[in-house]
Short mmCIF file of C-alpha atoms in Angstrom, two decimals:
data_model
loop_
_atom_site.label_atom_id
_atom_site.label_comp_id
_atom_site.label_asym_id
_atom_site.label_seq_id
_atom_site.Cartn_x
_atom_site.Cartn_y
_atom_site.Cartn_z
CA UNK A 20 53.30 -72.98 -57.62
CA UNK A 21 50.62 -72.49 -55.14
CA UNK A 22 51.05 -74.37 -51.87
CA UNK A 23 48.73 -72.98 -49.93
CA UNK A 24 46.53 -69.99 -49.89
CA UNK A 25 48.05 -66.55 -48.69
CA UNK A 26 45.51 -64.19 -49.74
CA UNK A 27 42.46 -65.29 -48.18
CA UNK A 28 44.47 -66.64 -44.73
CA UNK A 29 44.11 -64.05 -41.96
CA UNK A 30 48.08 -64.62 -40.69
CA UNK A 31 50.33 -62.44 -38.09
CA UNK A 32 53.58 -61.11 -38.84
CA UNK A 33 55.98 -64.43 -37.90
CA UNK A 34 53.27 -67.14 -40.10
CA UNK A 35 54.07 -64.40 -43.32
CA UNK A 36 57.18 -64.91 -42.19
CA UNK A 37 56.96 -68.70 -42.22
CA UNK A 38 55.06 -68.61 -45.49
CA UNK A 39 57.25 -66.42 -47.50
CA UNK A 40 60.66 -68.89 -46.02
CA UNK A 41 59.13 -71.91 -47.04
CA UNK A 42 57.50 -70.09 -50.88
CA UNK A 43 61.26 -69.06 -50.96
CA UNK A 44 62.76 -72.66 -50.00
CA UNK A 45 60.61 -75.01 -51.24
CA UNK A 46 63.25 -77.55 -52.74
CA UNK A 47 64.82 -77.04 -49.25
CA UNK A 48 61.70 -77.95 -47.05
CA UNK A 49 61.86 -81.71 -47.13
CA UNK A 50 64.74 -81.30 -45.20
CA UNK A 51 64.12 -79.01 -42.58
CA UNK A 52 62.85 -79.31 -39.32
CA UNK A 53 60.50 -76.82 -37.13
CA UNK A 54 63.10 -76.26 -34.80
CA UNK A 55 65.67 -75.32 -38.50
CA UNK A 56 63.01 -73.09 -39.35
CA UNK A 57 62.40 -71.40 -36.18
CA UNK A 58 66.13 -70.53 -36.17
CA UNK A 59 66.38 -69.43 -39.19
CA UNK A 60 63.73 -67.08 -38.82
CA UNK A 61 64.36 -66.24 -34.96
CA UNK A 62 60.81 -67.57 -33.76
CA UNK A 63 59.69 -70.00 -31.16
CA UNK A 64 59.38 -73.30 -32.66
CA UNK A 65 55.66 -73.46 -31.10
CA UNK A 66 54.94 -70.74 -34.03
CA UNK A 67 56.14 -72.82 -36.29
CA UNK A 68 54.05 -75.74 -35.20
CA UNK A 69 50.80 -73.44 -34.56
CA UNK A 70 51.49 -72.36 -38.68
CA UNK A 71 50.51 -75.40 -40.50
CA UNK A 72 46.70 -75.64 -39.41
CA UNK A 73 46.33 -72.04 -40.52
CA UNK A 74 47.05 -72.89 -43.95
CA UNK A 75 44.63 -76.00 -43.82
CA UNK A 76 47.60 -78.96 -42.87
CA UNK A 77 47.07 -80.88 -39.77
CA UNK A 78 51.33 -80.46 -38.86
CA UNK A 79 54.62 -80.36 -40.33
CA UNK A 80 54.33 -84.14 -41.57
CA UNK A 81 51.69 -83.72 -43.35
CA UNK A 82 52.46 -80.61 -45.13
CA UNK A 83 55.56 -82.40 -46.39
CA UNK A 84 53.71 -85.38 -47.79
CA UNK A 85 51.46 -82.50 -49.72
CA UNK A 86 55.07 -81.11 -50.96
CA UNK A 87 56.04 -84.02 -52.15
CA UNK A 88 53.20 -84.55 -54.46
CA UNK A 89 53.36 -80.62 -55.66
CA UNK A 90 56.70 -80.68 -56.39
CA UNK A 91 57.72 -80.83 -59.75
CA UNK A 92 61.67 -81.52 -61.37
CA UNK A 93 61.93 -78.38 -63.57
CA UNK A 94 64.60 -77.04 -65.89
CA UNK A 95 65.52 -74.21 -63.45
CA UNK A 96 65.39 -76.70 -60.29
CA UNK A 97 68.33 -78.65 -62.37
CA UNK A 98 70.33 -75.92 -63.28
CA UNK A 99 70.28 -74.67 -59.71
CA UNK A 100 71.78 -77.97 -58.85
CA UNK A 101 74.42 -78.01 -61.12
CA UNK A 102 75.01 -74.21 -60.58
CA UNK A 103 75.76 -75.38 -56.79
CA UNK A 104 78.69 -77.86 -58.00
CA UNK A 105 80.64 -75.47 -59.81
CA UNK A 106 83.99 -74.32 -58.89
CA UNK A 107 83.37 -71.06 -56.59
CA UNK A 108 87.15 -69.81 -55.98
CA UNK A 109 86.36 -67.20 -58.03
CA UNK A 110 84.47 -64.21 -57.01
CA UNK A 111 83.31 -62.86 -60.25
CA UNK A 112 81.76 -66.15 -61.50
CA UNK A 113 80.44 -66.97 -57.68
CA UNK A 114 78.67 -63.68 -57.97
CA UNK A 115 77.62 -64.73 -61.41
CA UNK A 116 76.45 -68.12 -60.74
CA UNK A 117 74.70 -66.54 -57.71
CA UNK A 118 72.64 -63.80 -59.87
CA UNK A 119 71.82 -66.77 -62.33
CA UNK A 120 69.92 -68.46 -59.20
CA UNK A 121 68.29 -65.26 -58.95
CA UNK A 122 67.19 -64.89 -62.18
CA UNK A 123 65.95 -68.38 -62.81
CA UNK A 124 63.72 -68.39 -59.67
CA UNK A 125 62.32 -64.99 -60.86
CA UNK A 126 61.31 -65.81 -63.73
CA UNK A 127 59.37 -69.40 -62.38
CA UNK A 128 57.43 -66.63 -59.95
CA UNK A 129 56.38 -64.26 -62.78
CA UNK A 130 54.30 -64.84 -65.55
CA UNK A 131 53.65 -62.92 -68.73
CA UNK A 132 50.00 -61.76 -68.12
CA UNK A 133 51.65 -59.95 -64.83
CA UNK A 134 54.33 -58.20 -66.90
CA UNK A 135 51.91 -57.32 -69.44
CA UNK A 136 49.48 -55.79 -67.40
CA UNK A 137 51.69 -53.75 -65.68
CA UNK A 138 53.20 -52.49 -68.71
CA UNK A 139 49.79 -51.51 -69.93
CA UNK A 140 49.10 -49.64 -66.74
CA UNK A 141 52.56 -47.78 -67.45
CA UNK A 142 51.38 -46.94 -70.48
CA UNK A 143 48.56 -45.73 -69.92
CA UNK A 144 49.49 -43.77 -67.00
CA UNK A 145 49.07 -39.35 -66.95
CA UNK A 146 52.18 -39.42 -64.59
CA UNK A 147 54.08 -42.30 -63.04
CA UNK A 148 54.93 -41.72 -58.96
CA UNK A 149 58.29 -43.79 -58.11
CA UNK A 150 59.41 -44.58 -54.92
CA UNK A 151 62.27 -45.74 -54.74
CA UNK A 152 64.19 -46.02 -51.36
CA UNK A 153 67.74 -47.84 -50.35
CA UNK A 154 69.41 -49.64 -52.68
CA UNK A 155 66.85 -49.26 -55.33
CA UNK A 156 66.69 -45.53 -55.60
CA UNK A 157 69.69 -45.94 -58.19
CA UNK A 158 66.83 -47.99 -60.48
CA UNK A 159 64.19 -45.43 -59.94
CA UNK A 160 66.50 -42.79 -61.25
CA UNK A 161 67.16 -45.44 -64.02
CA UNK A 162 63.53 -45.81 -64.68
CA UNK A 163 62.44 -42.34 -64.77
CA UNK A 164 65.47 -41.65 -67.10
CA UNK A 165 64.95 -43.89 -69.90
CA UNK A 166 61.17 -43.50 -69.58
CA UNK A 167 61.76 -39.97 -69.99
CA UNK A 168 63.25 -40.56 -73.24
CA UNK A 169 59.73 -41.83 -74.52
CA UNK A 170 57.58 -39.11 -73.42
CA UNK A 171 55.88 -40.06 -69.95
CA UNK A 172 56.11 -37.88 -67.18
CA UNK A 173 57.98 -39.40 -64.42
CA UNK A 174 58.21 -37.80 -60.30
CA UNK A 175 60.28 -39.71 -57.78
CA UNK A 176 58.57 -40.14 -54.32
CA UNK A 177 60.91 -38.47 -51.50
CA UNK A 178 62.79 -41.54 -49.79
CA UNK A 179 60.97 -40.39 -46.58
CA UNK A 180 60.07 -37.67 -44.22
CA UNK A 181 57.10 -34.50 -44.83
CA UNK A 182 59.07 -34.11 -48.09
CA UNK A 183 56.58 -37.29 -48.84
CA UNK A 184 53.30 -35.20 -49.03
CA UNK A 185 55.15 -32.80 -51.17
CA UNK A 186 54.69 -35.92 -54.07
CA UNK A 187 51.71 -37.30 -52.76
CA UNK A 188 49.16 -34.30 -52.58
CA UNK A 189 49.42 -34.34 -56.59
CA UNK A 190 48.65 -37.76 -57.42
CA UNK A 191 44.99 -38.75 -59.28
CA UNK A 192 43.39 -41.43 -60.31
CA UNK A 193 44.78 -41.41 -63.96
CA UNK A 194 48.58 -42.07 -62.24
CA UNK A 195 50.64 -44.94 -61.48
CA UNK A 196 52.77 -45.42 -58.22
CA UNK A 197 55.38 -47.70 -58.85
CA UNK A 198 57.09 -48.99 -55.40
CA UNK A 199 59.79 -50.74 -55.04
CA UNK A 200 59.31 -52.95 -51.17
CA UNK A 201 62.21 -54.88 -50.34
CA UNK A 202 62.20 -57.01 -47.00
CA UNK A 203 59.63 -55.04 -44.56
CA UNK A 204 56.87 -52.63 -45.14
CA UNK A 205 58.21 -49.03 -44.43
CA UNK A 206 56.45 -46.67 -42.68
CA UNK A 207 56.70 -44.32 -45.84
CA UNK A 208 54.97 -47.26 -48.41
CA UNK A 209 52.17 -47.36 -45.57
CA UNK A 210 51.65 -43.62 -46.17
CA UNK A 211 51.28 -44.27 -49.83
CA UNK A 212 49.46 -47.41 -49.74
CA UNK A 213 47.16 -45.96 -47.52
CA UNK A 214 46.93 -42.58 -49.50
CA UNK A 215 46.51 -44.11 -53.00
CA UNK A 216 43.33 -45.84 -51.33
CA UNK A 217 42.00 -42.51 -50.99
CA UNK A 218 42.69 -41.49 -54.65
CA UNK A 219 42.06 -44.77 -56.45
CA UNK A 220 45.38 -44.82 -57.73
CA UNK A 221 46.88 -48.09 -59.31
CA UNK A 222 50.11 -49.72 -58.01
CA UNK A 223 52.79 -51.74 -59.36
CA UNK A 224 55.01 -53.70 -56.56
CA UNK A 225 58.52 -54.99 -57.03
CA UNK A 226 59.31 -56.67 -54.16
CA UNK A 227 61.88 -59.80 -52.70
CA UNK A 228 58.62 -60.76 -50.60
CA UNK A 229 56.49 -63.24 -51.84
CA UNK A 230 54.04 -63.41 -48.74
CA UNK A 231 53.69 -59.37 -47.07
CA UNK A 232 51.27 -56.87 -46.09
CA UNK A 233 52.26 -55.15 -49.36
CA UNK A 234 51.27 -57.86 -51.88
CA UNK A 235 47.58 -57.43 -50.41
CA UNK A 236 47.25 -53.63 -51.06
CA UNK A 237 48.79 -53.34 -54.42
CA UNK A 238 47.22 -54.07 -57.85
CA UNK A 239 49.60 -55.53 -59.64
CA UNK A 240 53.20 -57.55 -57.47
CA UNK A 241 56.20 -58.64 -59.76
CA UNK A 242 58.34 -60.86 -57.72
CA UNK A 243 62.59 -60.50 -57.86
CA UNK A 244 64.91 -62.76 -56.35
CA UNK A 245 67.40 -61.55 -54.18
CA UNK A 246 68.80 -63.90 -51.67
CA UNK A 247 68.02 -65.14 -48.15
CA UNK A 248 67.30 -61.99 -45.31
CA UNK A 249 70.03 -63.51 -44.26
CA UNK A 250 72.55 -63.03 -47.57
CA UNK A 251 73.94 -60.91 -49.97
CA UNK A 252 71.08 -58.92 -51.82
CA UNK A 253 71.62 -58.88 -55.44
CA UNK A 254 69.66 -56.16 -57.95
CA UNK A 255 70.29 -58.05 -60.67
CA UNK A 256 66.18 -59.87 -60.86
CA UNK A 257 64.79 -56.12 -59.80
CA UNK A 258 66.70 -54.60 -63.20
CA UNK A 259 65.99 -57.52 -65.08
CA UNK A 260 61.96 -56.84 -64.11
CA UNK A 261 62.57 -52.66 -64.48
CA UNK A 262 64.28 -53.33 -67.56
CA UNK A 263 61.30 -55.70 -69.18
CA UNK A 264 58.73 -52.98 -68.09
CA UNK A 265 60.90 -50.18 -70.20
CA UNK A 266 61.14 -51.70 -73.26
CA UNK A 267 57.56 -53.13 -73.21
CA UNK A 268 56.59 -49.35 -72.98
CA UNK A 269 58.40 -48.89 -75.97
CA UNK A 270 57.65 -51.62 -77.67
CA UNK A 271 53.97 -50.14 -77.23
CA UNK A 272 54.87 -47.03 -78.65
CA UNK A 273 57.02 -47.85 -81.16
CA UNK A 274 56.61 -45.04 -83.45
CA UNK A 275 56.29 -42.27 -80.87
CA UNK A 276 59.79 -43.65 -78.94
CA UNK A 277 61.85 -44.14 -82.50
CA UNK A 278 60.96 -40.68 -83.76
CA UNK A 279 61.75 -38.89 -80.40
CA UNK A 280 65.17 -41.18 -79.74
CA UNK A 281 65.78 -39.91 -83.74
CA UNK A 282 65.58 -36.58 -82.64
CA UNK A 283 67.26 -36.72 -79.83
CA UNK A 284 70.41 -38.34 -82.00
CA UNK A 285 69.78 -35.02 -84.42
CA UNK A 286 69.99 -33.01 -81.53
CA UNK A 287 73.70 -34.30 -80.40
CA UNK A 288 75.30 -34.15 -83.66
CA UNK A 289 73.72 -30.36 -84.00
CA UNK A 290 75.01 -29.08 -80.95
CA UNK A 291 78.43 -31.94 -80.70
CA UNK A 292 80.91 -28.78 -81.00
CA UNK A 293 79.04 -26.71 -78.14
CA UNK A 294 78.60 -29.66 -75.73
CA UNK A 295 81.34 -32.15 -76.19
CA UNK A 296 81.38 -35.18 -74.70
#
């Protein structure tokens, strides 16, 4: 749902701010105030009141009235609802319930072209360039194992640090960086967004941001849900998304991915009495 327009506002860093909390909380905004947001978000409420003219409203009011005639009763607005009532004394299904929310909201901010395309740029990639920092480096080593499997040549991006150019000197224009951008730019995805400029290389974004400087400099952005700054941060939406983009690779080589996972099974039970288990 497009409430206003991000990509062709010129905003500073606290009105992305404002824009991705309210893109985030848009069932929430109607009862919010500027001074709610400007505490949630640690700003002066005067940014908050300079933000709505920049995206064409003439002040809070007003953008409210707008939100009231966008928004829309959906299927995964009502099972957020009734997700909230549910008994949450215990911590497995709280943390269940929780990565439902995620999931839901993810999937009402994606849409299949964008997971298609980027599944044909995987595909169609000579190498695929992962970086993968913090919490997601465990799904980059996920991703370049199971793509592995099928044939594609896979290089993690160093975390950080001059080990960085090491990656980065090798990349063409036939490759594919796939990033992974959670909260704030990093001065390491500047290096490569900047870089991959220079190469004409084609980038895939998972991100928790749905307003950033990364979402302009990227080709293709797939949006996961993982709480508030302020809460928790679930991986469960980021695997979901890594997940999809694995199996549509396979899916689009089919053949290729059956006969080398066949011989791959030959291989074990050749070799199960030299390499156990």
């Amino acid at each position: 749902m497009e409430l206003f327009d991000v990509k062709n506002t010129k905003m500073s860093y606290n009105q992305k701010k404002i824009a991705d909390f309210i893109m985030r909380n848009t069932t929430k905004i109607p009862y919010f105030t500027e001074q709610d947001i400007a505490i949630e978000l640690k700003i002066s409420i005067a940014t908050v009141s300079r933000f709505w003219k920049v995206v064409g409203f003439k002040n809070f009011k007003d953008f409210k009235l707008h939100l009231k005639e966008t928004l829309d009763i959906s299927p995964a607005n009502k099972m957020k609802d009734i997700i909230k009532k549910v008994d949450q004394n215990d911590l497995v299904w709280k943390m269940i319930d929780e990565d439902i929310n995620h999931l839901l909201e993810t999937r009402n901010r994606l849409s299949q072209r964008d997971i298609r395309q980027a599944v044909q740029l995987l595909n169609d990639a000579e190498s695929i360039y992962v970086h993968a920092p913090g919490p997601s480096e465990s799904l980059g080593k996920l991703f370049q194992f199971r793509m592995e499997r099928f044939g594609l040549q896979v290089k993690l991006i160093a975390k950080s640090g001059h080990e960085l150019f090491e990656q980065l000197v090798h990349i063409k224009t036939t490759d594919v960086i796939l990033l992974f951008g959670f909260v704030n730019m990093s001065a390491e995805a500047k290096v490569i967004l900047d870089y991959k400029k220079k190469r004409n290389t084609k980038t895939i974004l998972i991100t928790d941001r749905l307003v950033s400087d990364m979402n302009n400099q990227v080709e293709h952005v797939l949006y996961a849900s993982r709480g508030e700054m302020w809460e928790f941060h679930s991986m469960v939406a980021p695997t979901a998304i890594l997940e999809s983009l694995i199996v549509g690779v396979g899916m689009m080589r089919e053949d290729t991915v059956l006969e080398t996972l066949q011989n791959l099974n030959n291989l074990r039970k050749t070799y199960a009495t030299h390499l156990p288990k």
